[in-house]
PDB file of C-alpha atoms in Angstrom:
ATOM      1  CA  UNK A   1      13.946 220.442 -68.148  1.00 95.00           C
ATOM      2  CA  UNK A   2      14.400 216.760 -67.414  1.00 97.00           C
ATOM      3  CA  UNK A   3      12.484 214.178 -69.720  1.00 97.00           C
ATOM      4  CA  UNK A   4      11.284 210.928 -68.334  1.00 96.00           C
ATOM      5  CA  UNK A   5      10.629 208.925 -71.556  1.00 95.00           C
ATOM      6  CA  UNK A   6       8.921 205.770 -70.491  1.00 93.00           C
ATOM      7  CA  UNK A   7       8.103 202.301 -72.446  1.00 90.00           C
ATOM      8  CA  UNK A   8       4.815 201.877 -70.258  1.00 85.00           C
ATOM      9  CA  UNK A   9       3.300 203.167 -67.215  1.00 83.00           C
ATOM     10  CA  UNK A  10      -0.070 201.389 -66.866  1.00 76.00           C
ATOM     11  CA  UNK A  11       0.781 197.964 -66.264  1.00 73.00           C
ATOM     12  CA  UNK A  12       1.833 198.496 -62.485  1.00 75.00           C
ATOM     13  CA  UNK A  13       2.208 201.251 -59.500  1.00 79.00           C
ATOM     14  CA  UNK A  14       6.175 201.278 -59.968  1.00 81.00           C
ATOM     15  CA  UNK A  15       6.248 203.828 -63.011  1.00 80.00           C
ATOM     16  CA  UNK A  16       4.212 206.502 -60.850  1.00 86.00           C
ATOM     17  CA  UNK A  17       6.473 205.983 -58.139  1.00 89.00           C
ATOM     18  CA  UNK A  18       9.462 206.516 -59.916  1.00 91.00           C
ATOM     19  CA  UNK A  19       8.018 209.414 -62.015  1.00 93.00           C
ATOM     20  CA  UNK A  20       6.749 211.161 -58.476  1.00 94.00           C
ATOM     21  CA  UNK A  21      10.378 210.733 -57.241  1.00 94.00           C
ATOM     22  CA  UNK A  22      11.851 211.996 -60.392  1.00 94.00           C
ATOM     23  CA  UNK A  23       9.578 214.905 -60.352  1.00 95.00           C
ATOM     24  CA  UNK A  24      10.262 215.607 -56.492  1.00 96.00           C
ATOM     25  CA  UNK A  25      13.914 215.583 -57.244  1.00 95.00           C
ATOM     26  CA  UNK A  26      13.619 217.812 -60.214  1.00 95.00           C
ATOM     27  CA  UNK A  27      11.691 220.268 -58.334  1.00 97.00           C
ATOM     28  CA  UNK A  28      13.824 220.485 -55.511  1.00 96.00           C
ATOM     29  CA  UNK A  29      16.384 221.802 -58.040  1.00 94.00           C
ATOM     30  CA  UNK A  30      14.206 224.276 -59.730  1.00 96.00           C
ATOM     31  CA  UNK A  31      13.762 221.949 -62.356  1.00 96.00           C
ATOM     32  CA  UNK A  32      10.548 220.513 -64.669  1.00 97.00           C
ATOM     33  CA  UNK A  33      10.073 216.753 -65.239  1.00 97.00           C
ATOM     34  CA  UNK A  34       8.486 216.489 -68.762  1.00 96.00           C
ATOM     35  CA  UNK A  35       6.824 212.617 -69.218  1.00 96.00           C
ATOM     36  CA  UNK A  36       6.328 210.874 -72.367  1.00 96.00           C
ATOM     37  CA  UNK A  37       5.323 207.277 -72.646  1.00 95.00           C
ATOM     38  CA  UNK A  38       6.153 205.327 -76.111  1.00 93.00           C
ATOM     39  CA  UNK A  39       3.912 202.132 -75.299  1.00 90.00           C
ATOM     40  CA  UNK A  40       6.859 200.224 -76.822  1.00 88.00           C
ATOM     41  CA  UNK A  41       6.578 202.193 -80.083  1.00 93.00           C
ATOM     42  CA  UNK A  42      10.329 202.448 -81.338  1.00 92.00           C
ATOM     43  CA  UNK A  43       9.339 204.937 -83.757  1.00 95.00           C
ATOM     44  CA  UNK A  44       7.557 206.825 -81.319  1.00 96.00           C
ATOM     45  CA  UNK A  45      10.215 206.701 -78.863  1.00 94.00           C
ATOM     46  CA  UNK A  46      12.718 207.950 -81.590  1.00 94.00           C
ATOM     47  CA  UNK A  47      10.481 210.837 -82.574  1.00 96.00           C
ATOM     48  CA  UNK A  48       9.927 211.869 -78.944  1.00 96.00           C
ATOM     49  CA  UNK A  49      13.738 211.959 -78.502  1.00 96.00           C
ATOM     50  CA  UNK A  50      14.400 213.935 -81.455  1.00 95.00           C
ATOM     51  CA  UNK A  51      12.121 216.691 -80.298  1.00 96.00           C
ATOM     52  CA  UNK A  52      12.867 217.058 -77.183  1.00 96.00           C
ATOM     53  CA  UNK A  53      16.661 216.702 -77.616  1.00 96.00           C
ATOM     54  CA  UNK A  54      16.273 220.051 -79.753  1.00 95.00           C
ATOM     55  CA  UNK A  55      15.062 221.813 -76.646  1.00 94.00           C
ATOM     56  CA  UNK A  56      17.756 224.301 -75.526  1.00 95.00           C
ATOM     57  CA  UNK A  57      16.491 223.694 -71.813  1.00 94.00           C
ATOM     58  CA  UNK A  58      16.849 220.224 -71.642  1.00 96.00           C
ATOM     59  CA  UNK A  59      19.335 218.772 -69.096  1.00 96.00           C
ATOM     60  CA  UNK A  60      18.895 215.308 -69.213  1.00 96.00           C
ATOM     61  CA  UNK A  61      16.885 212.118 -70.315  1.00 97.00           C
ATOM     62  CA  UNK A  62      15.607 209.326 -67.948  1.00 96.00           C
ATOM     63  CA  UNK A  63      14.971 205.951 -70.210  1.00 94.00           C
ATOM     64  CA  UNK A  64      12.629 203.766 -68.000  1.00 91.00           C
ATOM     65  CA  UNK A  65      11.642 200.374 -68.819  1.00 88.00           C
ATOM     66  CA  UNK A  66       8.849 198.811 -66.885  1.00 81.00           C
ATOM     67  CA  UNK A  67      10.180 195.266 -67.371  1.00 77.00           C
ATOM     68  CA  UNK A  68      13.741 193.885 -66.368  1.00 80.00           C
ATOM     69  CA  UNK A  69      15.428 193.390 -69.576  1.00 82.00           C
ATOM     70  CA  UNK A  70      18.538 194.491 -71.845  1.00 84.00           C
ATOM     71  CA  UNK A  71      17.795 197.342 -73.737  1.00 82.00           C
ATOM     72  CA  UNK A  72      19.885 199.415 -75.966  1.00 84.00           C
ATOM     73  CA  UNK A  73      20.464 203.037 -75.452  1.00 88.00           C
ATOM     74  CA  UNK A  74      18.300 204.738 -78.368  1.00 90.00           C
ATOM     75  CA  UNK A  75      20.561 205.830 -81.030  1.00 91.00           C
ATOM     76  CA  UNK A  76      19.527 209.611 -80.748  1.00 93.00           C
ATOM     77  CA  UNK A  77      20.909 209.648 -77.167  1.00 93.00           C
ATOM     78  CA  UNK A  78      23.973 207.364 -78.037  1.00 92.00           C
ATOM     79  CA  UNK A  79      24.709 210.377 -80.857  1.00 93.00           C
ATOM     80  CA  UNK A  80      24.778 212.730 -77.939  1.00 93.00           C
ATOM     81  CA  UNK A  81      27.077 211.587 -75.276  1.00 92.00           C
ATOM     82  CA  UNK A  82      27.024 215.300 -73.586  1.00 94.00           C
ATOM     83  CA  UNK A  83      23.252 214.673 -72.307  1.00 95.00           C
ATOM     84  CA  UNK A  84      23.163 213.152 -69.129  1.00 95.00           C
ATOM     85  CA  UNK A  85      21.048 210.113 -69.530  1.00 94.00           C
ATOM     86  CA  UNK A  86      19.891 207.529 -66.864  1.00 93.00           C
ATOM     87  CA  UNK A  87      18.587 203.988 -67.683  1.00 91.00           C
ATOM     88  CA  UNK A  88      15.684 203.288 -65.122  1.00 89.00           C
ATOM     89  CA  UNK A  89      14.305 199.502 -64.192  1.00 83.00           C
TER      90      UNK A  89
END
């Protein structure tokens, strides 16, 4: 399981393109991609991460931002350096 956590997906066509690419790459490696959208809500993002990080089948996380900006690695991921993480813009 690879988790794709986006702040927004409805603002342009770019998120659907990156999600489709991530899904295809995951499937090529016999993995599933789970997509979650926080809507920019930090509490929802943190709750989502805590839930998915508890999954034993988790292989990695993609944290995607639709807008170019500085972001901090979410605390839940920073506390788990063994979880492969990609920051995507």
